[in-house]
mmCIF file of C-alpha atoms in Angstrom:
data_model
loop_
_atom_site.group_PDB
_atom_site.id
_atom_site.type_symbol
_atom_site.label_atom_id
_atom_site.label_comp_id
_atom_site.label_asym_id
_atom_site.label_seq_id
_atom_site.Cartn_x
_atom_site.Cartn_y
_atom_site.Cartn_z
ATOM 1 C CA MET A 19 40.050 89.498 77.825
ATOM 2 C CA SER A 20 43.133 91.182 76.341
ATOM 3 C CA LYS A 21 46.401 89.342 76.280
ATOM 4 C CA GLN A 22 48.744 90.402 79.064
ATOM 5 C CA PRO A 23 52.213 91.548 77.857
ATOM 6 C CA PHE A 24 55.398 89.658 78.623
ATOM 7 C CA ASP A 25 57.319 91.278 81.467
ATOM 8 C CA ASP A 26 61.105 90.980 80.894
ATOM 9 C CA ARG A 27 61.852 91.554 84.551
ATOM 10 C CA TYR A 28 60.704 88.096 85.601
ATOM 11 C CA PRO A 29 61.495 84.578 84.401
ATOM 12 C CA ALA A 30 59.134 82.914 81.951
ATOM 13 C CA MET A 31 57.680 80.602 84.566
ATOM 14 C CA PHE A 32 56.215 83.649 86.354
ATOM 15 C CA GLN A 33 54.652 85.107 83.188
ATOM 16 C CA PRO A 34 50.971 84.623 82.315
ATOM 17 C CA GLY A 35 50.496 81.078 81.121
ATOM 18 C CA GLY A 36 53.826 79.904 82.439
ATOM 19 C CA GLU A 37 52.401 77.767 85.258
ATOM 20 C CA ALA A 38 52.831 74.601 83.206
ATOM 21 C CA MET A 39 56.519 75.194 82.493
ATOM 22 C CA PRO A 40 59.014 73.035 84.356
ATOM 23 C CA ALA A 41 60.521 74.638 87.464
ATOM 24 C CA GLY A 42 64.058 73.746 86.391
ATOM 25 C CA ILE A 43 64.048 75.844 83.245
ATOM 26 C CA HIS A 44 67.423 77.445 82.433
ATOM 27 C CA LEU A 45 67.510 81.049 81.290
ATOM 28 C CA PRO A 46 70.501 82.302 79.283
ATOM 29 C CA VAL A 47 72.563 84.966 80.995
ATOM 30 C CA THR A 48 74.290 87.665 79.031
ATOM 31 C CA PRO A 49 78.112 87.707 79.172
ATOM 32 C CA ALA A 50 78.076 91.109 80.876
ATOM 33 C CA ASP A 51 76.224 89.631 83.841
ATOM 34 C CA THR A 52 78.414 86.555 84.088
ATOM 35 C CA ILE A 53 80.355 86.585 87.364
ATOM 36 C CA ALA A 54 81.746 84.048 89.770
ATOM 37 C CA PRO A 55 79.365 83.149 92.641
ATOM 38 C CA ALA A 56 81.998 84.291 95.132
ATOM 39 C CA ALA A 57 81.794 87.829 93.744
ATOM 40 C CA VAL A 58 78.344 88.392 95.333
ATOM 41 C CA PRO A 59 78.211 88.542 99.136
ATOM 42 C CA ALA A 60 76.213 85.831 100.807
ATOM 43 C CA ALA A 61 73.946 88.446 102.384
ATOM 44 C CA VAL A 62 72.466 89.386 98.988
ATOM 45 C CA PRO A 63 69.665 87.018 97.892
ATOM 46 C CA VAL A 64 70.244 85.954 94.309
ATOM 47 C CA MET A 65 68.753 82.468 93.939
ATOM 48 C CA PRO A 66 66.097 81.416 93.314
ATOM 49 C CA GLN A 67 65.031 84.176 90.950
ATOM 50 C CA ALA A 68 61.574 84.992 92.238
ATOM 51 C CA PRO A 69 59.615 88.253 92.030
ATOM 52 C CA GLY A 70 61.142 90.872 94.320
ATOM 53 C CA GLN A 71 64.595 89.300 94.210
ATOM 54 C CA TYR A 72 67.636 90.184 92.146
ATOM 55 C CA SER A 73 67.810 88.279 88.889
ATOM 56 C CA THR A 74 71.456 89.063 88.103
ATOM 57 C CA ALA A 75 74.637 89.806 90.020
ATOM 58 C CA SER A 76 74.809 93.298 88.532
ATOM 59 C CA ASP A 77 71.387 94.113 90.050
ATOM 60 C CA ALA A 78 72.687 93.010 93.433
ATOM 61 C CA GLN A 79 75.757 95.208 93.093
ATOM 62 C CA GLU A 80 73.540 98.182 92.126
ATOM 63 C CA ALA A 81 71.376 97.596 95.183
ATOM 64 C CA LEU A 82 74.445 97.594 97.405
ATOM 65 C CA ALA A 83 75.657 100.811 95.810
ATOM 66 C CA ALA A 84 72.283 102.449 96.463
ATOM 67 C CA THR A 85 72.727 101.979 100.218
ATOM 68 C CA GLY A 86 75.785 104.265 100.235
ATOM 69 C CA LEU A 87 77.938 101.639 101.940
ATOM 70 C CA PRO A 88 81.279 100.544 100.494
ATOM 71 C CA ILE A 89 80.924 97.472 98.346
ATOM 72 C CA PRO A 90 83.178 94.702 99.674
ATOM 73 C CA ALA A 91 85.473 93.246 97.063
ATOM 74 C CA ALA A 92 85.130 89.577 96.292
ATOM 75 C CA ALA A 93 87.840 87.219 97.379
ATOM 76 C CA GLY A 94 89.647 85.632 94.486
ATOM 77 C CA LEU A 95 89.058 88.468 91.994
ATOM 78 C CA ALA A 96 91.888 90.392 90.383
ATOM 79 C CA GLY A 97 90.727 93.638 91.984
ATOM 80 C CA THR A 98 91.530 92.428 95.496
ATOM 81 C CA GLU A 99 94.841 91.691 97.169
ATOM 82 C CA LEU A 100 94.083 87.984 97.341
ATOM 83 C CA VAL A 101 95.066 87.111 93.800
ATOM 84 C CA ASP A 102 95.628 83.561 92.655
ATOM 85 C CA SER A 103 99.351 83.281 92.092
ATOM 86 C CA ASN A 104 98.881 80.457 89.601
ATOM 87 C CA ALA A 105 96.899 82.740 87.323
ATOM 88 C CA THR A 106 99.525 85.470 87.277
ATOM 89 C CA ALA A 107 102.681 83.373 87.396
ATOM 90 C CA ASP A 108 104.984 83.274 84.438
ATOM 91 C CA PRO A 109 104.581 79.814 82.869
ATOM 92 C CA GLY A 110 108.202 79.775 81.757
ATOM 93 C CA ALA A 111 109.682 80.922 85.061
ATOM 94 C CA GLY A 112 110.061 77.410 86.451
ATOM 95 C CA ALA A 113 111.997 76.248 83.402
ATOM 96 C CA LYS A 114 114.785 78.822 83.792
ATOM 97 C CA SER A 115 118.225 77.653 84.797
ATOM 98 C CA PRO A 116 119.347 78.523 88.352
ATOM 99 C CA TRP A 117 122.384 80.282 86.900
ATOM 100 C CA LEU A 118 120.067 82.652 85.004
ATOM 101 C CA LEU A 119 118.432 83.503 88.329
ATOM 102 C CA TRP A 120 121.782 83.940 90.092
ATOM 103 C CA ARG A 121 123.582 85.783 87.329
ATOM 104 C CA VAL A 122 123.222 89.146 89.102
ATOM 105 C CA PRO A 123 125.023 88.107 92.329
ATOM 106 C CA ALA A 124 127.551 86.150 90.263
ATOM 107 C CA ILE A 125 128.348 89.210 88.143
ATOM 108 C CA VAL A 126 128.552 91.430 91.237
ATOM 109 C CA GLY A 127 130.883 88.981 93.000
ATOM 110 C CA ALA A 128 133.143 88.633 89.967
ATOM 111 C CA LEU A 129 133.191 92.417 89.487
ATOM 112 C CA LEU A 130 134.172 93.055 93.111
ATOM 113 C CA LEU A 131 136.879 90.410 92.947
ATOM 114 C CA SER A 132 138.278 91.833 89.709
ATOM 115 C CA LEU A 133 138.271 95.402 91.007
ATOM 116 C CA GLY A 134 139.942 94.293 94.215
ATOM 117 C CA VAL A 135 142.759 92.661 92.258
ATOM 118 C CA LEU A 136 143.209 95.445 89.695
ATOM 119 C CA LEU A 137 142.854 98.470 91.956
ATOM 120 C CA PRO A 138 146.335 98.264 93.539
ATOM 121 C CA VAL A 139 147.904 97.677 90.116
ATOM 122 C CA LEU A 140 146.430 100.781 88.486
ATOM 123 C CA PRO A 141 148.361 103.355 90.562
ATOM 124 C CA SER A 142 151.655 101.728 89.572
ATOM 125 C CA TRP A 143 150.907 102.762 85.974
ATOM 126 C CA ILE A 144 150.675 106.394 87.059
ATOM 127 C CA ALA A 145 154.107 108.005 87.119
ATOM 128 C CA LYS A 146 153.372 110.275 90.071
ATOM 129 C CA SER A 147 152.344 107.376 92.281
ATOM 130 C CA SER A 148 155.885 105.956 92.394
ATOM 131 C CA GLY A 149 158.621 107.303 94.600
ATOM 132 C CA ASP A 150 162.329 107.680 93.942
ATOM 133 C CA PRO A 151 164.050 104.322 94.607
ATOM 134 C CA ASN A 152 166.998 106.176 96.137
ATOM 135 C CA GLU A 153 164.886 107.903 98.764
ATOM 136 C CA MET A 154 164.438 106.585 102.282
ATOM 137 C CA TYR A 155 160.706 106.025 101.829
ATOM 138 C CA ALA A 156 160.432 104.736 98.292
ATOM 139 C CA GLY A 157 157.023 103.123 98.570
ATOM 140 C CA GLU A 158 154.166 103.598 96.143
ATOM 141 C CA MET A 159 151.813 105.473 98.421
ATOM 142 C CA TRP A 160 148.915 105.396 95.992
ATOM 143 C CA ALA A 161 149.121 101.638 95.897
ATOM 144 C CA TYR A 162 148.861 101.361 99.661
ATOM 145 C CA VAL A 163 145.905 103.734 99.823
ATOM 146 C CA ALA A 164 144.095 101.906 97.008
ATOM 147 C CA SER A 165 144.730 98.521 98.577
ATOM 148 C CA GLN A 166 142.811 99.554 101.682
ATOM 149 C CA ALA A 167 139.655 99.673 99.553
ATOM 150 C CA ALA A 168 140.664 96.701 97.427
ATOM 151 C CA ALA A 169 141.137 94.226 100.271
ATOM 152 C CA PRO A 170 137.431 94.250 101.328
ATOM 153 C CA MET A 171 136.423 93.947 97.670
ATOM 154 C CA VAL A 172 138.489 90.794 97.301
ATOM 155 C CA GLY A 173 136.989 89.278 100.451
ATOM 156 C CA VAL A 174 133.360 90.118 99.641
ATOM 157 C CA GLY A 175 133.676 89.144 95.974
ATOM 158 C CA ALA A 176 135.297 85.805 96.763
ATOM 159 C CA GLY A 177 132.735 85.190 99.511
ATOM 160 C CA ALA A 178 129.795 85.863 97.178
ATOM 161 C CA LEU A 179 131.118 83.473 94.540
ATOM 162 C CA ALA A 180 131.860 80.832 97.184
ATOM 163 C CA LEU A 181 128.324 81.121 98.583
ATOM 164 C CA LEU A 182 126.806 80.729 95.122
ATOM 165 C CA LEU A 183 128.923 77.645 94.507
ATOM 166 C CA PHE A 184 127.879 76.167 97.857
ATOM 167 C CA LEU A 185 124.176 76.788 97.174
ATOM 168 C CA TYR A 186 124.570 75.199 93.758
ATOM 169 C CA THR A 187 125.984 72.040 95.349
ATOM 170 C CA GLN A 188 122.918 71.801 97.595
ATOM 171 C CA GLN A 189 120.422 72.024 94.712
ATOM 172 C CA HIS A 190 121.583 68.914 92.867
ATOM 173 C CA PRO A 191 121.362 65.829 95.115
ATOM 174 C CA THR A 192 122.208 63.450 92.267
ATOM 175 C CA ARG A 193 125.529 65.190 91.646
ATOM 176 C CA ARG A 194 126.135 66.225 95.221
ATOM 177 C CA GLU A 195 129.247 64.129 95.850
ATOM 178 C CA GLY A 196 131.016 65.385 92.748
ATOM 179 C CA LEU A 197 130.035 68.973 93.464
ATOM 180 C CA ARG A 198 131.215 68.624 97.067
ATOM 181 C CA ARG A 199 134.622 67.510 95.809
ATOM 182 C CA LEU A 200 134.711 70.516 93.510
ATOM 183 C CA PHE A 201 133.757 72.772 96.410
ATOM 184 C CA ALA A 202 136.470 71.215 98.582
ATOM 185 C CA ILE A 203 139.075 71.875 95.877
ATOM 186 C CA ALA A 204 137.894 75.482 95.590
ATOM 187 C CA SER A 205 138.056 75.848 99.387
ATOM 188 C CA ALA A 206 141.620 74.555 99.458
ATOM 189 C CA ALA A 207 142.609 76.918 96.635
ATOM 190 C CA VAL A 208 141.144 79.986 98.375
ATOM 191 C CA LEU A 209 142.717 79.062 101.722
ATOM 192 C CA ALA A 210 146.080 78.390 100.069
ATOM 193 C CA ALA A 211 145.905 81.792 98.368
ATOM 194 C CA GLY A 212 145.265 83.428 101.730
ATOM 195 C CA LEU A 213 148.170 81.589 103.373
ATOM 196 C CA PHE A 214 150.477 82.506 100.504
ATOM 197 C CA ALA A 215 149.500 86.168 100.765
ATOM 198 C CA GLN A 216 149.956 86.150 104.535
ATOM 199 C CA PHE A 217 153.439 84.603 104.554
ATOM 200 C CA ALA A 218 154.750 85.998 101.256
ATOM 201 C CA THR A 219 157.097 88.233 103.242
ATOM 202 C CA TYR A 220 159.166 85.193 104.195
ATOM 203 C CA MET A 221 159.072 83.655 100.706
ATOM 204 C CA TYR A 222 160.560 86.535 98.724
ATOM 205 C CA PRO A 223 163.859 88.236 99.528
ATOM 206 C CA PRO A 224 163.708 91.905 100.510
ATOM 207 C CA ILE A 225 164.859 94.680 98.233
ATOM 208 C CA ARG A 226 168.023 96.601 99.023
ATOM 209 C CA HIS A 227 167.679 100.387 99.084
ATOM 210 C CA GLU A 228 170.421 102.995 99.284
ATOM 211 C CA SER A 229 170.047 106.502 100.647
ATOM 212 C CA VAL A 230 172.743 109.162 100.227
ATOM 213 C CA ASP A 231 173.008 112.090 102.604
ATOM 214 C CA SER A 232 173.239 115.281 100.546
ATOM 215 C CA LEU A 233 175.376 117.066 103.167
ATOM 216 C CA SER A 234 177.884 114.430 104.188
ATOM 217 C CA GLY A 235 177.648 112.229 101.119
ATOM 218 C CA GLN A 236 177.410 109.166 103.341
ATOM 219 C CA SER A 237 175.434 106.240 101.960
ATOM 220 C CA THR A 238 172.939 104.295 104.035
ATOM 221 C CA PHE A 239 171.629 100.891 103.023
ATOM 222 C CA PHE A 240 168.421 99.306 104.247
ATOM 223 C CA MET A 241 166.291 96.306 103.303
ATOM 224 C CA SER A 242 162.506 96.283 102.900
ATOM 225 C CA PRO A 243 159.920 93.987 101.295
ATOM 226 C CA SER A 244 158.825 94.771 97.779
ATOM 227 C CA THR A 245 155.582 96.597 97.136
ATOM 228 C CA PHE A 246 154.041 93.422 95.687
ATOM 229 C CA VAL A 247 154.775 91.461 98.854
ATOM 230 C CA SER A 248 153.446 94.242 101.065
ATOM 231 C CA LEU A 249 150.204 94.372 99.087
ATOM 232 C CA LEU A 250 149.786 90.619 99.374
ATOM 233 C CA GLY A 251 149.937 90.956 103.145
ATOM 234 C CA LEU A 252 147.100 93.475 103.045
ATOM 235 C CA PHE A 253 144.981 91.148 100.874
ATOM 236 C CA ALA A 254 145.495 88.075 103.048
ATOM 237 C CA PHE A 255 142.660 88.561 105.532
ATOM 238 C CA GLY A 256 139.783 88.231 103.028
ATOM 239 C CA PRO A 257 140.857 84.968 101.346
ATOM 240 C CA LEU A 258 141.773 83.457 104.720
ATOM 241 C CA VAL A 259 138.325 84.127 106.195
ATOM 242 C CA VAL A 260 136.514 82.976 103.043
ATOM 243 C CA GLY A 261 138.585 79.790 102.815
ATOM 244 C CA LEU A 262 137.957 78.920 106.474
ATOM 245 C CA LEU A 263 134.225 79.567 106.080
ATOM 246 C CA MET A 264 134.119 77.369 102.978
ATOM 247 C CA PHE A 265 135.665 74.470 104.897
ATOM 248 C CA ALA A 266 133.267 75.142 107.783
ATOM 249 C CA ALA A 267 130.281 75.020 105.404
ATOM 250 C CA LEU A 268 131.631 71.816 103.912
ATOM 251 C CA ALA A 269 131.880 70.207 107.357
ATOM 252 C CA ILE A 270 128.472 71.413 108.560
ATOM 253 C CA SER A 271 126.577 70.462 105.389
ATOM 254 C CA HIS A 272 127.702 66.826 105.635
ATOM 255 C CA LYS A 273 125.120 66.273 108.391
ATOM 256 C CA THR A 274 123.476 69.600 109.040
ATOM 257 C CA SER A 275 122.586 70.301 112.668
ATOM 258 C CA LEU A 276 122.878 73.153 115.131
ATOM 259 C CA ILE A 277 125.179 71.145 117.384
ATOM 260 C CA ARG A 278 127.503 70.494 114.471
ATOM 261 C CA ALA A 279 127.523 74.197 113.538
ATOM 262 C CA TYR A 280 128.305 75.288 117.099
ATOM 263 C CA THR A 281 131.032 72.653 117.302
ATOM 264 C CA VAL A 282 132.733 73.864 114.121
ATOM 265 C CA GLY A 283 132.535 77.498 115.259
ATOM 266 C CA LEU A 284 133.956 76.749 118.704
ATOM 267 C CA LEU A 285 136.700 74.638 117.136
ATOM 268 C CA LEU A 286 137.796 77.576 114.978
ATOM 269 C CA VAL A 287 137.865 79.841 118.038
ATOM 270 C CA ALA A 288 139.902 77.242 119.940
ATOM 271 C CA VAL A 289 142.435 77.061 117.103
ATOM 272 C CA ALA A 290 142.631 80.862 117.171
ATOM 273 C CA VAL A 291 143.427 80.815 120.890
ATOM 274 C CA PHE A 292 146.104 78.166 120.315
ATOM 275 C CA SER A 293 147.696 80.154 117.488
ATOM 276 C CA GLN A 294 147.775 83.287 119.618
ATOM 277 C CA PHE A 295 149.637 81.579 122.475
ATOM 278 C CA ALA A 296 151.701 79.139 120.394
ATOM 279 C CA GLN A 297 154.851 81.157 120.986
ATOM 280 C CA LYS A 298 154.358 80.818 124.751
ATOM 281 C CA ILE A 299 153.629 77.114 124.483
ATOM 282 C CA PHE A 300 156.646 76.366 122.253
ATOM 283 C CA PRO A 301 159.282 78.945 123.233
ATOM 284 C CA ASN A 302 162.319 76.882 122.225
ATOM 285 C CA VAL A 303 161.698 76.645 118.476
ATOM 286 C CA PRO A 304 164.853 78.091 116.855
ATOM 287 C CA LEU A 305 164.976 80.717 114.144
ATOM 288 C CA SER A 306 166.072 79.955 110.595
ATOM 289 C CA THR A 307 168.105 82.047 108.174
ATOM 290 C CA GLN A 308 167.274 82.795 104.559
ATOM 291 C CA TYR A 309 170.224 83.580 102.292
ATOM 292 C CA TYR A 310 169.922 85.549 99.090
ATOM 293 C CA GLU A 311 172.186 87.549 96.811
ATOM 294 C CA GLY A 312 173.598 90.440 98.744
ATOM 295 C CA GLY A 313 172.683 89.364 102.238
ATOM 296 C CA ASN A 314 170.420 87.248 104.410
ATOM 297 C CA GLN A 315 167.449 87.598 106.711
ATOM 298 C CA GLY A 316 166.202 85.711 109.725
ATOM 299 C CA ILE A 317 162.975 83.724 109.552
ATOM 300 C CA PRO A 318 161.102 83.230 112.852
ATOM 301 C CA GLY A 319 159.891 79.804 113.883
ATOM 302 C CA TRP A 320 156.396 78.626 113.174
ATOM 303 C CA PRO A 321 155.099 79.437 116.712
ATOM 304 C CA SER A 322 156.015 83.077 116.109
ATOM 305 C CA MET A 323 154.196 83.164 112.752
ATOM 306 C CA LEU A 324 150.947 81.513 113.887
ATOM 307 C CA PRO A 325 149.587 84.668 115.595
ATOM 308 C CA MET A 326 149.315 86.171 112.110
ATOM 309 C CA LEU A 327 146.397 83.770 111.513
ATOM 310 C CA THR A 328 144.533 84.640 114.720
ATOM 311 C CA PRO A 329 142.318 87.453 113.317
ATOM 312 C CA ALA A 330 141.059 85.319 110.426
ATOM 313 C CA LEU A 331 140.398 82.320 112.697
ATOM 314 C CA VAL A 332 138.482 84.422 115.221
ATOM 315 C CA ALA A 333 136.416 86.091 112.478
ATOM 316 C CA ALA A 334 135.512 82.772 110.840
ATOM 317 C CA GLY A 335 134.625 81.122 114.157
ATOM 318 C CA VAL A 336 132.438 83.995 115.331
ATOM 319 C CA ILE A 337 130.630 84.131 111.979
ATOM 320 C CA VAL A 338 129.836 80.406 112.161
ATOM 321 C CA ILE A 339 128.557 80.698 115.746
ATOM 322 C CA ALA A 340 126.426 83.727 114.863
ATOM 323 C CA ALA A 341 125.000 81.908 111.828
ATOM 324 C CA ALA A 342 124.119 78.907 114.009
ATOM 325 C CA ALA A 343 122.357 81.180 116.509
ATOM 326 C CA LEU A 344 120.440 83.163 113.877
ATOM 327 C CA GLY A 345 119.665 80.206 111.620
ATOM 328 C CA PRO A 346 116.435 79.084 113.371
ATOM 329 C CA VAL A 347 115.151 82.676 113.498
ATOM 330 C CA ILE A 348 115.817 83.268 109.803
ATOM 331 C CA THR A 349 114.209 79.934 108.896
ATOM 332 C CA ALA A 350 111.098 80.729 110.943
ATOM 333 C CA VAL A 351 110.739 84.142 109.307
ATOM 334 C CA ILE A 352 111.110 82.681 105.809
ATOM 335 C CA ARG A 353 108.549 79.941 106.475
ATOM 336 C CA THR A 354 105.972 82.338 107.937
ATOM 337 C CA PRO A 355 102.934 82.546 105.595
ATOM 338 C CA ARG A 356 103.099 85.730 103.569
ATOM 339 C CA ASP A 357 99.288 86.217 103.639
ATOM 340 C CA ALA A 358 99.054 86.406 107.430
ATOM 341 C CA PRO A 359 98.420 90.203 107.400
ATOM 342 C CA GLN A 360 95.412 89.637 105.124
ATOM 343 C CA ALA A 361 93.386 88.157 108.005
ATOM 344 C CA GLY A 362 92.535 91.568 109.456
ATOM 345 C CA ARG A 363 91.484 92.875 106.076
ATOM 346 C CA LEU A 364 89.216 89.898 105.516
ATOM 347 C CA ASP A 365 87.569 90.563 108.880
ATOM 348 C CA GLU A 366 86.912 94.158 107.813
ATOM 349 C CA ARG A 367 85.306 92.928 104.604
ATOM 350 C CA ASN A 368 83.117 90.518 106.548
ATOM 351 C CA ASP A 369 81.929 93.430 108.711
ATOM 352 C CA GLU A 370 81.074 95.387 105.566
ATOM 353 C CA VAL A 371 79.062 92.442 104.260
ATOM 354 C CA GLU A 372 77.143 92.224 107.526
ATOM 355 C CA GLN A 373 76.334 95.931 107.331
ATOM 356 C CA ALA A 374 75.149 95.481 103.762
ATOM 357 C CA GLU A 375 72.908 92.629 104.867
ATOM 358 C CA ASP A 376 71.260 94.874 107.437
ATOM 359 C CA HIS A 377 70.582 97.686 104.959
ATOM 360 C CA VAL A 378 69.748 95.792 101.777
ATOM 361 C CA GLN A 379 66.259 94.355 101.737
ATOM 362 C CA PRO A 380 64.799 92.525 98.735
ATOM 363 C CA GLU A 381 61.932 94.245 96.943
ATOM 364 C CA LEU A 382 58.702 92.311 97.197
#
């Protein structure tokens, strides 16, 4: 009888004369056929490798393709949307300093703050932006127009830098006390700058202006604050709000809770109401007089000046209350698993696998 040839399609144990071979023999697999077990759907019979079954994963994939149905992608492979983040993550990303991660908002905040400070100064260097000191309205109109855009820049820039500093204090528990003291000093400095800008009108003497009538030759004198003092008044709102919010964050972060946040916000609103009606509560506070070279001016009592702080107090209080109300919602959204939408897609893939199981039959 002639010797039967060796058939490469079947393992050696199924070849002629292979009955005596152990059942646990291991056959080498070529690298091209090497694939993770999860890459082959469970509906495709792969093991054990008997006649009529698929000996490699590539044969199983070819059989699925022959049915005309879409081949479901394997979970965990790079071709799907479920990619292992550990495999694609940058190994050096965790070693970067937080300041390297936050350098973009820090640069943006510093740039806004710098532009807000420099913008009102630039028009004063342009000759046409200044008026004649002898005219009735001798203000630098360009400076006032520019300051309207500069004031929000100062507030947003200072707020961004303050927020970065506050977040930095929360990331280092071992140095938290020292960083909290630094944050408190910064809060006091920002609030003091806002108070100085708000009440600078009463700290600097006004400038005397003279106007001469061209027809009669009669001179008229009037007093008005300097352009610098007027610009400071326009800048005051931003630093005041940022300084109050920094102190509010400092008080809330000591023992963080929603009740504490609502309490701080309502307290700021209550102080705003008091400042608005302080003049009615204390009507008998006398005025004071400020003397300077060439004249004097009256300074109102402190109850009359407190309403100037009402807008900043109301804004800070409302922001704190809104943050306390939105905090749980924002936290819940952040903590929601990002792969939740993938559940529907996985169900679709499971349906495709079931359809493949119905159409793919092993060859016997």
